[in-house]
mmCIF file of C-alpha atoms in Angstrom:
data_model
loop_
_atom_site.group_PDB
_atom_site.id
_atom_site.type_symbol
_atom_site.label_atom_id
_atom_site.label_comp_id
_atom_site.label_asym_id
_atom_site.label_seq_id
_atom_site.Cartn_x
_atom_site.Cartn_y
_atom_site.Cartn_z
ATOM 1 C CA MET A 175 77.956 173.360 42.941
ATOM 2 C CA MET A 176 80.123 170.975 44.765
ATOM 3 C CA THR A 177 80.353 167.464 43.248
ATOM 4 C CA LEU A 178 81.322 164.638 45.485
ATOM 5 C CA SER A 179 82.779 161.429 44.307
ATOM 6 C CA ARG A 180 80.975 158.088 45.341
ATOM 7 C CA ARG A 181 83.680 157.156 47.670
ATOM 8 C CA LYS A 182 83.669 160.505 49.370
ATOM 9 C CA PHE A 183 80.010 160.457 49.624
ATOM 10 C CA LEU A 184 80.013 157.092 51.368
ATOM 11 C CA LEU A 185 82.788 158.146 53.654
ATOM 12 C CA TYR A 186 80.888 161.307 54.695
ATOM 13 C CA SER A 187 77.582 159.453 55.134
ATOM 14 C CA GLY A 188 79.690 156.911 57.297
ATOM 15 C CA ILE A 189 81.104 159.539 59.611
ATOM 16 C CA SER A 190 77.545 161.290 59.969
ATOM 17 C CA LEU A 191 75.903 157.927 60.703
ATOM 18 C CA SER A 192 78.782 156.885 63.323
ATOM 19 C CA SER A 193 78.288 160.386 64.982
ATOM 20 C CA ALA A 194 74.408 159.884 65.205
ATOM 21 C CA MET A 195 74.918 156.585 66.999
ATOM 22 C CA ILE A 196 77.451 157.653 69.490
ATOM 23 C CA ALA A 197 75.658 160.894 70.482
ATOM 24 C CA PRO A 198 72.907 159.239 72.634
ATOM 25 C CA THR A 199 75.350 157.366 74.453
ATOM 26 C CA LEU A 200 77.317 160.601 75.154
ATOM 27 C CA ARG A 201 74.264 162.136 76.391
ATOM 28 C CA ALA A 202 73.413 159.372 78.748
ATOM 29 C CA GLU A 203 76.727 159.458 80.205
ATOM 30 C CA THR A 204 76.698 163.240 80.878
ATOM 31 C CA ALA A 205 73.075 163.036 82.372
ATOM 32 C CA ILE A 206 74.497 160.674 84.886
ATOM 33 C CA ILE A 207 77.572 162.649 85.790
ATOM 34 C CA ARG A 208 76.679 165.885 87.212
ATOM 35 C CA GLU A 209 79.120 168.687 88.578
ATOM 36 C CA SER A 210 79.669 167.262 91.973
ATOM 37 C CA LYS A 211 78.716 163.944 93.442
ATOM 38 C CA THR A 212 78.987 162.775 97.198
ATOM 39 C CA LEU A 213 78.193 159.476 98.870
ATOM 40 C CA ASN A 214 77.131 158.690 102.447
ATOM 41 C CA VAL A 215 78.427 155.076 102.930
ATOM 42 C CA SER A 216 79.100 152.646 105.822
ATOM 43 C CA ASN A 217 80.466 149.236 105.801
ATOM 44 C CA ILE A 218 78.321 146.830 107.735
ATOM 45 C CA HIS A 219 81.250 144.508 108.973
ATOM 46 C CA THR A 220 83.676 147.321 109.984
ATOM 47 C CA GLY A 221 81.253 149.998 111.377
ATOM 48 C CA GLU A 222 83.227 152.573 109.380
ATOM 49 C CA SER A 223 81.394 155.336 107.809
ATOM 50 C CA ALA A 224 82.097 158.470 105.723
ATOM 51 C CA GLN A 225 80.648 161.170 103.673
ATOM 52 C CA CYS A 226 82.809 160.950 100.379
ATOM 53 C CA GLU A 227 82.831 163.822 97.623
ATOM 54 C CA TYR A 228 84.312 161.674 94.728
ATOM 55 C CA LEU A 229 83.389 164.141 91.980
ATOM 56 C CA LYS A 230 83.941 167.584 91.859
ATOM 57 C CA ASP A 231 83.493 169.994 88.982
ATOM 58 C CA LYS A 232 83.353 166.936 86.934
ATOM 59 C CA VAL A 233 86.760 165.800 88.090
ATOM 60 C CA TYR A 234 87.191 162.598 90.199
ATOM 61 C CA GLN A 235 88.571 163.581 93.732
ATOM 62 C CA ASP A 236 91.410 161.272 95.121
ATOM 63 C CA ALA A 237 90.522 162.019 98.439
ATOM 64 C CA GLY A 238 86.972 160.832 98.194
ATOM 65 C CA LEU A 239 87.898 157.909 95.979
ATOM 66 C CA ASN A 240 90.425 156.743 98.429
ATOM 67 C CA SER A 241 87.874 156.808 101.314
ATOM 68 C CA LEU A 242 85.449 154.952 99.372
ATOM 69 C CA ASN A 243 88.106 152.432 98.442
ATOM 70 C CA ARG A 244 88.930 152.049 102.136
ATOM 71 C CA ILE A 245 85.413 151.523 103.293
ATOM 72 C CA CYS A 246 84.955 148.966 100.146
ATOM 73 C CA ARG A 247 88.190 146.959 101.188
ATOM 74 C CA ASP A 248 88.221 143.283 101.965
ATOM 75 C CA PHE A 249 87.773 143.655 105.728
ATOM 76 C CA ARG A 250 88.565 139.923 106.199
ATOM 77 C CA ARG A 251 92.188 140.568 104.933
ATOM 78 C CA ASN A 252 92.485 144.153 105.345
ATOM 79 C CA GLU A 253 93.346 144.460 101.737
ATOM 80 C CA THR A 254 92.168 147.577 99.727
ATOM 81 C CA ALA A 255 92.005 147.829 95.944
ATOM 82 C CA GLN A 256 91.012 150.402 93.530
ATOM 83 C CA MET A 257 87.320 150.273 92.954
ATOM 84 C CA ASP A 258 85.975 151.099 89.644
ATOM 85 C CA PRO A 259 84.639 154.925 89.931
ATOM 86 C CA LYS A 260 81.777 154.074 87.687
ATOM 87 C CA LEU A 261 80.218 151.992 90.469
ATOM 88 C CA PHE A 262 80.131 155.172 92.487
ATOM 89 C CA ILE A 263 78.521 156.905 89.616
ATOM 90 C CA LYS A 264 76.066 154.095 89.322
ATOM 91 C CA LEU A 265 75.286 154.332 93.326
ATOM 92 C CA SER A 266 74.667 157.931 92.786
ATOM 93 C CA ALA A 267 72.157 157.398 89.669
ATOM 94 C CA ILE A 268 70.340 154.624 91.833
ATOM 95 C CA LEU A 269 69.868 157.174 94.760
ATOM 96 C CA ASP A 270 68.748 159.946 92.224
ATOM 97 C CA LYS A 271 66.212 157.482 90.896
ATOM 98 C CA LEU A 272 64.987 156.745 94.401
ATOM 99 C CA GLU A 273 64.777 160.371 94.999
ATOM 100 C CA ALA A 274 67.218 159.913 98.034
ATOM 101 C CA PRO A 275 70.431 161.433 96.850
ATOM 102 C CA GLN A 276 71.679 161.855 100.555
ATOM 103 C CA ALA A 277 70.572 158.601 101.827
ATOM 104 C CA ASN A 278 73.164 156.276 103.589
ATOM 105 C CA ILE A 279 74.534 153.114 101.600
ATOM 106 C CA HIS A 280 75.459 150.338 103.481
ATOM 107 C CA ILE A 281 78.217 148.199 101.943
ATOM 108 C CA VAL A 282 77.820 144.210 102.247
ATOM 109 C CA SER A 283 80.731 143.510 100.116
ATOM 110 C CA GLY A 284 83.209 145.637 97.848
ATOM 111 C CA TYR A 285 86.586 144.538 96.995
ATOM 112 C CA ARG A 286 87.287 140.714 97.769
ATOM 113 C CA SER A 287 90.706 139.230 97.384
ATOM 114 C CA PRO A 288 91.114 136.029 95.425
ATOM 115 C CA ALA A 289 91.663 134.306 98.899
ATOM 116 C CA THR A 290 88.416 135.559 100.264
ATOM 117 C CA ASN A 291 86.429 134.817 97.149
ATOM 118 C CA ALA A 292 87.719 131.298 97.249
ATOM 119 C CA MET A 293 86.849 130.886 100.881
ATOM 120 C CA LEU A 294 83.197 132.433 100.403
ATOM 121 C CA ARG A 295 82.751 130.155 97.440
ATOM 122 C CA LYS A 296 83.346 127.033 99.349
ATOM 123 C CA GLY A 297 80.266 128.147 101.415
ATOM 124 C CA SER A 298 77.989 129.467 98.665
ATOM 125 C CA SER A 299 77.162 128.301 95.085
ATOM 126 C CA ALA A 300 76.188 131.930 94.658
ATOM 127 C CA VAL A 301 79.891 133.201 94.619
ATOM 128 C CA ALA A 302 81.347 133.426 91.226
ATOM 129 C CA LYS A 303 84.723 132.034 90.566
ATOM 130 C CA LYS A 304 85.743 134.920 88.533
ATOM 131 C CA SER A 305 83.744 137.609 90.655
ATOM 132 C CA PHE A 306 83.838 141.261 89.680
ATOM 133 C CA HIS A 307 84.274 141.942 93.428
ATOM 134 C CA MET A 308 88.138 140.650 92.899
ATOM 135 C CA LYS A 309 88.571 143.302 90.072
ATOM 136 C CA GLY A 310 87.149 146.189 92.361
ATOM 137 C CA GLN A 311 84.317 145.997 89.805
ATOM 138 C CA ALA A 312 81.152 145.063 92.199
ATOM 139 C CA ILE A 313 79.420 146.099 95.205
ATOM 140 C CA ASP A 314 76.956 144.565 97.326
ATOM 141 C CA PHE A 315 74.740 146.974 99.059
ATOM 142 C CA PHE A 316 71.382 148.303 100.672
ATOM 143 C CA VAL A 317 70.045 151.522 101.150
ATOM 144 C CA GLU A 318 68.935 152.571 104.628
ATOM 145 C CA GLY A 319 65.223 153.013 104.857
ATOM 146 C CA ILE A 320 64.568 151.836 101.230
ATOM 147 C CA ALA A 321 63.145 148.571 100.451
ATOM 148 C CA VAL A 322 65.571 146.090 98.495
ATOM 149 C CA SER A 323 62.953 145.673 95.959
ATOM 150 C CA GLN A 324 62.739 149.530 95.122
ATOM 151 C CA VAL A 325 66.777 149.525 95.060
ATOM 152 C CA HIS A 326 66.860 146.586 92.638
ATOM 153 C CA LYS A 327 64.246 148.266 90.398
ATOM 154 C CA ALA A 328 66.188 151.561 90.410
ATOM 155 C CA ALA A 329 69.472 149.605 89.633
ATOM 156 C CA MET A 330 67.573 147.709 86.811
ATOM 157 C CA SER A 331 66.506 150.824 85.152
ATOM 158 C CA LEU A 332 70.130 151.898 84.640
ATOM 159 C CA ARG A 333 70.253 149.078 82.127
ATOM 160 C CA SER A 334 74.088 148.719 82.353
ATOM 161 C CA GLY A 335 76.411 146.103 84.052
ATOM 162 C CA GLY A 336 75.223 143.284 86.299
ATOM 163 C CA VAL A 337 72.423 143.748 88.652
ATOM 164 C CA GLY A 338 71.630 140.950 91.197
ATOM 165 C CA ARG A 339 68.863 140.961 93.748
ATOM 166 C CA TYR A 340 69.459 138.897 97.105
ATOM 167 C CA ARG A 341 67.279 138.833 100.152
ATOM 168 C CA ASP A 342 68.860 141.671 102.060
ATOM 169 C CA PHE A 343 71.039 143.567 99.327
ATOM 170 C CA VAL A 344 71.471 144.277 95.824
ATOM 171 C CA HIS A 345 74.633 143.539 93.576
ATOM 172 C CA ILE A 346 75.860 146.051 91.084
ATOM 173 C CA ASP A 347 78.918 145.622 88.870
ATOM 174 C CA THR A 348 80.515 147.276 85.838
ATOM 175 C CA GLY A 349 80.730 144.221 83.746
ATOM 176 C CA PRO A 350 78.505 143.271 80.861
ATOM 177 C CA THR A 351 74.755 143.955 81.241
ATOM 178 C CA ARG A 352 72.972 140.959 82.828
ATOM 179 C CA ALA A 353 70.491 140.315 85.606
ATOM 180 C CA TRP A 354 69.538 137.541 88.249
ATOM 181 C CA GLY A 355 67.658 137.114 91.291
#
């Protein structure tokens, strides 16, 4: 029979408890990330569209991510930034919840340069001074053929990041969990 000291017992108990707390999070992540993911996107301002495979065999694909970054660029200044790939995972999860994995996503706003954000802020109190758009961590979008209310509900069900509902589009970001609109 093996005897554990009190110190070792507490150490092993803590490790077991930590593992039990982390496991549900990991399961949730792998449930969202499947083998391969493709998004059909278009930018309402530039008219550009693309079908982008950004994840294949659980590996991010540079060509797909670069296409998505280009479509999500700040069209006013023609500046491209690296968008947070978790945004694309969230978009795919939203489409899955809507049972419309091949639906076309219309990008209203992706990356915004600080200059563009400042200009938009002058015209609207709805534009945040430290917007996640400036970090490539936010997308404003709508899904062709699906009511904004349904898209918003699907985004809210993910329970992660920011979700905002506006009249014609939904905002998602990879910042802290919060909601508005």
